[in-house]
XYZ file of C-alpha atoms in Angstrom:
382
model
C 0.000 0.000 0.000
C 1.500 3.398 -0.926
C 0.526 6.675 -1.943
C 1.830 8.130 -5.045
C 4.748 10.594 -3.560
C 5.811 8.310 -0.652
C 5.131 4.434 0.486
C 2.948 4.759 3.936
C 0.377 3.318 5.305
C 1.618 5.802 7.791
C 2.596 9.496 6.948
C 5.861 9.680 8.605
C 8.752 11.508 7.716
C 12.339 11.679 8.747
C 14.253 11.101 12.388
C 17.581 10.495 13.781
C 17.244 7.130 16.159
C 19.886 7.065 18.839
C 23.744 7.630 18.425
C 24.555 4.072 18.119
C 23.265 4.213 14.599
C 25.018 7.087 13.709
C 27.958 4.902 12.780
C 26.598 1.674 11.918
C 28.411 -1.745 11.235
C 27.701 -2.522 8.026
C 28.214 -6.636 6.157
C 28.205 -7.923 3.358
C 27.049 -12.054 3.077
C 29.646 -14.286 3.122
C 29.963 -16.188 0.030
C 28.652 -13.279 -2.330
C 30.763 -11.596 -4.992
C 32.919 -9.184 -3.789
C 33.780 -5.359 -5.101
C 32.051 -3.376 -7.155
C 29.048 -1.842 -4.816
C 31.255 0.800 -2.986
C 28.343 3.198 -3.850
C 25.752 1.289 -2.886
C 27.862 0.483 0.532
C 27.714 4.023 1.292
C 24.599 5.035 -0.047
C 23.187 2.263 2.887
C 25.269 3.816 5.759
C 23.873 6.838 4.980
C 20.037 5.711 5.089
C 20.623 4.443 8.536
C 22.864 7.431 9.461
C 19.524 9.505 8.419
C 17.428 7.699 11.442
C 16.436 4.205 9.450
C 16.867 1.571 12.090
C 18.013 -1.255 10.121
C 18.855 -2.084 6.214
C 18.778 -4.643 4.240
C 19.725 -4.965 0.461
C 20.631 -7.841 -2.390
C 21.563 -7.063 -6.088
C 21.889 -9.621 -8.417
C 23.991 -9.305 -11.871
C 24.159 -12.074 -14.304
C 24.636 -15.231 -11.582
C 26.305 -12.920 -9.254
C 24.436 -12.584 -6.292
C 25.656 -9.646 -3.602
C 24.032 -8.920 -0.449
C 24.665 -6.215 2.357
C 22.989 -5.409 5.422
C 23.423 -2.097 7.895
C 21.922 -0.991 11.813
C 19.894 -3.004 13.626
C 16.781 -5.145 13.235
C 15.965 -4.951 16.651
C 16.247 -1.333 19.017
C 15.648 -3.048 22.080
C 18.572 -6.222 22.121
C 21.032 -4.512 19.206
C 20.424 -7.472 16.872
C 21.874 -6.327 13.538
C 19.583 -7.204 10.353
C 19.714 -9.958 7.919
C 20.386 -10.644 4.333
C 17.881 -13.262 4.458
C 15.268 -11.033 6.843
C 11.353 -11.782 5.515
C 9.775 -8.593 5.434
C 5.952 -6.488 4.342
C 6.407 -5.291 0.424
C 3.526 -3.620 0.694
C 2.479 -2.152 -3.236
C 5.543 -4.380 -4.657
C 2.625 -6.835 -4.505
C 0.888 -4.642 -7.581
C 3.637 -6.297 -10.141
C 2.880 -9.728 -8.475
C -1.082 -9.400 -9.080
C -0.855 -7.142 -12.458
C 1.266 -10.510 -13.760
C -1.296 -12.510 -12.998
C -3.753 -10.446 -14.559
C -1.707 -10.292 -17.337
C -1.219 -14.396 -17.781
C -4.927 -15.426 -18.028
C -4.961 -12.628 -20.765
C -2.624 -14.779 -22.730
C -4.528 -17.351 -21.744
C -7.809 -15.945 -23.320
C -9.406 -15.895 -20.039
C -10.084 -12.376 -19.953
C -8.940 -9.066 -21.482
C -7.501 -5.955 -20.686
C -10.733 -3.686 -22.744
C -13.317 -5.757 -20.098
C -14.647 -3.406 -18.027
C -14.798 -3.901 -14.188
C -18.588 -4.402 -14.442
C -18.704 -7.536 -16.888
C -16.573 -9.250 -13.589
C -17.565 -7.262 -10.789
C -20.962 -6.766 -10.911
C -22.351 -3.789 -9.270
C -19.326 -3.484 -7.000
C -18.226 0.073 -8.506
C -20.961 2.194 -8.344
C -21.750 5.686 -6.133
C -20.952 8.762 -5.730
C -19.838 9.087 -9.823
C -17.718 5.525 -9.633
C -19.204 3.624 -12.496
C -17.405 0.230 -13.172
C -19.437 -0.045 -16.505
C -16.721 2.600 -17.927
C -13.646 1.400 -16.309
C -11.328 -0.865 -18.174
C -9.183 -3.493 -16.289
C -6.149 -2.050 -18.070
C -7.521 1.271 -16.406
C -6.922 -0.331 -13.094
C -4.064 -1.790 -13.712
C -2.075 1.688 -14.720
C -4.189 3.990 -12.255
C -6.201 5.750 -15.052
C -9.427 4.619 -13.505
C -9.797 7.660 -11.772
C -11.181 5.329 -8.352
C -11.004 6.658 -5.051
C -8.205 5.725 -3.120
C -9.627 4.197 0.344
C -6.341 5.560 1.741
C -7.551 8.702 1.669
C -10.639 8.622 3.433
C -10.689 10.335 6.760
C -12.228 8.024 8.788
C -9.754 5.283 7.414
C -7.258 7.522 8.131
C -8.309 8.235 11.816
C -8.525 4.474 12.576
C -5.821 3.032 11.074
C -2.836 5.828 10.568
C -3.330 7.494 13.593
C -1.226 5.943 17.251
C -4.056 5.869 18.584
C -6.180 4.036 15.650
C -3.473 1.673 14.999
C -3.016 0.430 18.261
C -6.383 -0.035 18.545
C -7.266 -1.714 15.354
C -3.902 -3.023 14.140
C -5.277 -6.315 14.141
C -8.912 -5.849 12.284
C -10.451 -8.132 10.025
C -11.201 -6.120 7.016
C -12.406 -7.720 3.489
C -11.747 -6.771 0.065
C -15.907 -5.295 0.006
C -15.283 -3.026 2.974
C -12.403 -1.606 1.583
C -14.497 -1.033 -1.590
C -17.519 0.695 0.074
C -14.921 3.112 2.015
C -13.699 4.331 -1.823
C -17.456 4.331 -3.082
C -18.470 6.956 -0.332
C -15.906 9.502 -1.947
C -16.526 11.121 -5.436
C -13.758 9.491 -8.343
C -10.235 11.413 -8.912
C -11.276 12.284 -12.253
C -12.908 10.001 -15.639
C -12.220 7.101 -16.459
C -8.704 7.017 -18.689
C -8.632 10.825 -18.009
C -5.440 11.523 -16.002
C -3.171 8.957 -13.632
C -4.046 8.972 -9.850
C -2.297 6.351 -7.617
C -5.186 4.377 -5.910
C -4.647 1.097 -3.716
C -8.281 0.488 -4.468
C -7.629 -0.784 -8.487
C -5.917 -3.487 -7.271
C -8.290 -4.580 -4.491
C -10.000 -4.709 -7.369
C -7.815 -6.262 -9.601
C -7.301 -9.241 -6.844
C -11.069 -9.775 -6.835
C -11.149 -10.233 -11.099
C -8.149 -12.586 -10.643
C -10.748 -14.673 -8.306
C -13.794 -14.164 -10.500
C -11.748 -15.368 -13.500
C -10.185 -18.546 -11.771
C -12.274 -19.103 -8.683
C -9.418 -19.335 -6.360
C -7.895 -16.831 -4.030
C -5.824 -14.125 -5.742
C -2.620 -15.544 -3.605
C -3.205 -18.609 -4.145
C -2.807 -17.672 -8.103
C 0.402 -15.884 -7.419
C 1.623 -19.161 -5.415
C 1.235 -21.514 -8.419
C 1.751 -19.026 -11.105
C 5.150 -17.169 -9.884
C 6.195 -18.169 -6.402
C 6.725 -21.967 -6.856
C 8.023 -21.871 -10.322
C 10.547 -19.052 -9.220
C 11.048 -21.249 -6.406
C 10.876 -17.912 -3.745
C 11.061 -19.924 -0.790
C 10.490 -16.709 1.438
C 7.388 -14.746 -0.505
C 4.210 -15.208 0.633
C 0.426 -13.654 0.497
C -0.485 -14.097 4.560
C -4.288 -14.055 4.908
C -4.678 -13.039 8.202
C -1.344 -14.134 10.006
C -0.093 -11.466 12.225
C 3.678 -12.475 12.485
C 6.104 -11.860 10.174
C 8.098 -15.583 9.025
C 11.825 -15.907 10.417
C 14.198 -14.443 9.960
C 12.786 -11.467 9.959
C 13.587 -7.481 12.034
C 11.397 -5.782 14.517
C 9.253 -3.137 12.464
C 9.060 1.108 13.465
C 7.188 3.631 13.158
C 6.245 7.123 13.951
C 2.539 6.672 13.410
C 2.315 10.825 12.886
C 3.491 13.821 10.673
C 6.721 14.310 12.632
C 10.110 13.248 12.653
C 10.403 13.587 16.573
C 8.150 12.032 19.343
C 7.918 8.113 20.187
C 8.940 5.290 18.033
C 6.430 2.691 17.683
C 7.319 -1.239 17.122
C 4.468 -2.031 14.539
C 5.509 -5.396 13.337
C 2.238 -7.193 14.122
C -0.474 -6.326 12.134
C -3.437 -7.749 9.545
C -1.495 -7.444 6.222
C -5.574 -8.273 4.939
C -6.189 -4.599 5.140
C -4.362 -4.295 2.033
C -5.443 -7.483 0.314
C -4.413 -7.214 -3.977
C -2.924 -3.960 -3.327
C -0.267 -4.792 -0.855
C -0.633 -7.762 1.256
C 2.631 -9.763 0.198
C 5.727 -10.787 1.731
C 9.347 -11.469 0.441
C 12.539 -10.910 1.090
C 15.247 -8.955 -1.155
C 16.550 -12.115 -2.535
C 13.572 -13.503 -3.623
C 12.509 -9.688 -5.106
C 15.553 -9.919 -7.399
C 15.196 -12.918 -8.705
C 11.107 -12.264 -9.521
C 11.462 -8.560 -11.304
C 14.689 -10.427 -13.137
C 12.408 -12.959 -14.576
C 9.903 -10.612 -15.131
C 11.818 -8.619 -17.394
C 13.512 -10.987 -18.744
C 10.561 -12.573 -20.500
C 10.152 -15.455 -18.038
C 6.370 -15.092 -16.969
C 4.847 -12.901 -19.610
C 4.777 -13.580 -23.258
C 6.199 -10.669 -25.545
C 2.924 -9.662 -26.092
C 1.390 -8.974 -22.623
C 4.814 -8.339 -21.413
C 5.187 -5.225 -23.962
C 1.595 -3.992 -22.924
C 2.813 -4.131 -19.618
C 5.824 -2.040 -20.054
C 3.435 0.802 -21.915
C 3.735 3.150 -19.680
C 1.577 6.441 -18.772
C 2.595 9.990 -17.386
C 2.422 10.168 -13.561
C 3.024 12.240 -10.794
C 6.716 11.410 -9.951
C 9.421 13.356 -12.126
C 11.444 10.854 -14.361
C 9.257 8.118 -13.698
C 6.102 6.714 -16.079
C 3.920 3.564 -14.814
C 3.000 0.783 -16.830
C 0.761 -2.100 -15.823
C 2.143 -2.703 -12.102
C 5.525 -2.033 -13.202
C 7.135 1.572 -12.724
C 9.635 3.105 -15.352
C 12.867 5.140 -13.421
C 14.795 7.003 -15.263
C 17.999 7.903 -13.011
C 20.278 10.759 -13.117
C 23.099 8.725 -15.477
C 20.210 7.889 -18.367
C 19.339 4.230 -17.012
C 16.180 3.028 -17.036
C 14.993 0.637 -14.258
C 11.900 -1.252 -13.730
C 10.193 -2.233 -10.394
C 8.301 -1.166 -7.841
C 8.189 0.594 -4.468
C 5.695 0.059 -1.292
C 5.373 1.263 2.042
C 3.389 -0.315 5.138
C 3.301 0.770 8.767
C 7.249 0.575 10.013
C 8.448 -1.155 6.434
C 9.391 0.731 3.300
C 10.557 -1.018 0.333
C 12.225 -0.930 -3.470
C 12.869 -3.395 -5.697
C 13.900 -2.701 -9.791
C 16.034 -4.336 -12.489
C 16.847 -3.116 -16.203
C 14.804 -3.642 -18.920
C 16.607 -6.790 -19.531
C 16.495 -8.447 -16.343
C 20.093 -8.872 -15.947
C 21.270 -6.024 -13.249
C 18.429 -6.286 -10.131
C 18.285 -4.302 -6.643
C 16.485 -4.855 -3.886
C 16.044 -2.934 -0.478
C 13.935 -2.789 2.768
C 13.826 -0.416 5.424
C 12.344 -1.230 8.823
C 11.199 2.589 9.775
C 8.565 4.452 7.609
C 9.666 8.194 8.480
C 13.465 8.511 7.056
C 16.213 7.503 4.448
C 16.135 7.537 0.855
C 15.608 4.472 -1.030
C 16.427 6.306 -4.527
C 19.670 7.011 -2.905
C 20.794 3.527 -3.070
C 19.474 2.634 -5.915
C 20.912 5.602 -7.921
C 24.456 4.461 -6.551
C 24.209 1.262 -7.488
C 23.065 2.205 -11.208
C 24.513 5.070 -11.298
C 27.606 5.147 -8.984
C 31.434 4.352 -9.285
């Protein structure tokens, strides 16, 4: 789950922890290749010298595999994070479902010109949301013009706030109430009119997966990506609270402020963001999915080119396709991925348009750092 100018499902911003991780150890894997990532070495120490608890990050070139990790996973006990640490994706889990989406179109099962009505019945109507003009394809690249659910107040209130969170952390939400939150607010804008980020297109987009197959949307990306990639540590949870081990303690500032307490938020109901953010995985395992992706592994030409058109939206030097974000960094390179944000975990994970030069990283604080920063000097640095 993620807004379009910064991952949250908190709006936190930046922090200095405590001294100790003002000069952080940092590690790279034993066993992993060697050299080459002095940029990306520093570009880590400085996310955690900016107030981010803990990093961790894995690129993988060719059959090189390199892996580094920085601060701590844990404030209380000093436990330094993982290489292998499981962790929330949050909206990385877009590219997972859009894929999907995108196979039973090969497949004939369903097309990207069906509107949302001819699967969802009824389910986007009021207050100006009309599914009967919406296009899947619309869903898939935010054109829809559907009300975020994010962005309701009352959602807010409950589930952003300290207070809220606490409370509710642990609420049993489906994919319909999440719906009937966006259909209270008017639409963004028409159908196919402009490009507004909304989680709500791929609640949505989850929900045709099961209309089209009639099993669960995770259970789709199980058999259709996550055992043939053999990604022993990516899940979709239902309702389980806890993240998988290994896996670092999760922080956040659960306000607008970059002082006041620091929250451990690592238990919560990952359902509350069902298609459009529910997943988990670990930096490996993200590598090694966006590399096959792009490297024509899970999409035929076809669907894989459609999802690779891209659209205008509201980040400079960045387009989004179907699920899949275009970067274009300061040196000229494009990368593909995806970014996503969930209370006390904020994540990135891109590889070129070839599949053959991947990055992944995790953060386990919402409110500081710079995951363009490392990314940028691994693509882009010396």
């Amino acid at each position: 789950m993620k807004r379009h100018t910064r991952a949250a499902l908190t709006a936190a911003t930046a922090v200095a922890l405590t001294a100790a991780l003002a000069a952080p150890a940092l590690a790279a894997a034993p066993g992993k290749a060697p050299g080459g990532h002095d940029a990306t070495r520093q570009a880590v120490r400085a996310a955690v010298a900016d107030g981010v608890p803990g990093v961790t990050v894995t690129v993988l070139r060719g059959h090189g595999t390199w892996a580094a990790t920085a601060g701590v996973g844990d404030l209380e006990t000093g436990k330094p994070r993982s290489a292998r640490d499981h962790y929330r994706v949050a909206s990385i889990t877009k590219t997972f479902v859009a894929t999907v989406v995108l196979q039973l179109e090969a497949e004939g099962e369903l097309s990207l010109d069906d509107t949302v009505e001819e699967w969802l019945p009824g389910l986007v109507r009021g207050h100006g949301h009309d599914g009967r003009q919406i296009t899947l394809r619309q869903l898939l690249n935010h054109t829809s013009g559907i009300f975020d659910y994010l962005d309701d107040p009352g959602f807010q209130q409950k589930y952003m706030t300290a207070d809220g969170f606490m409370k509710h952390r642990f609420d049993q939400a489906d994919p319909e109430d999440l719906l009937a939150i966006a259909m209270r607010n008017e639409p963004y804008s028409e159908p196919g009119e402009s490009f507004t980020y909304s989680n709500t297109n791929y609640v949505l987009a989850a929900l045709v997966i099961e209309k089209a197959t009639g099993n669960h949307y995770g259970d789709e990306i199980g058999r259709r990506i996550i055992d043939p990639l053999h990604l022993a540590s990516t899940s979709v949870p239902t309702t389980r609270v806890t993240l998988p081990r290994p896996a670092g303690r999760a922080y956040s500032k659960l306000a607008r402020t970059d002082t006041g307490p620091t929250y451990d938020v690592t238990e919560l109901n990952p359902r509350l963001a069902y298609g459009s953010g529910q997943m988990v995985s670990s930096s490996a395992d993200l590598t090694r999915f966006y590399a096959a992706l792009l490297g024509g592994r899970l999409l035929p030409p076809e669907q894989l080119k459609a999802m690779k058109t891209t659209v205008d939206s509201s980040r400079e030097s960045s387009r989004y396709g179907l699920g899949l974000v275009d970067r274009k960094l300061s040196c000229g390179v494009h990368v593909w991925g995806h970014d996503g944000g969930i209370s006390g975990s904020t994540s990135d994970a891109v590889t070129t348009g070839n599949g053959r030069h991947s990055l992944a990283v995790n953060f386990n604080g919402d409110w500081s750092g710079s995951t363009e920063a490392i990314i940028e000097a691994e693509f882009c640095g010396e």
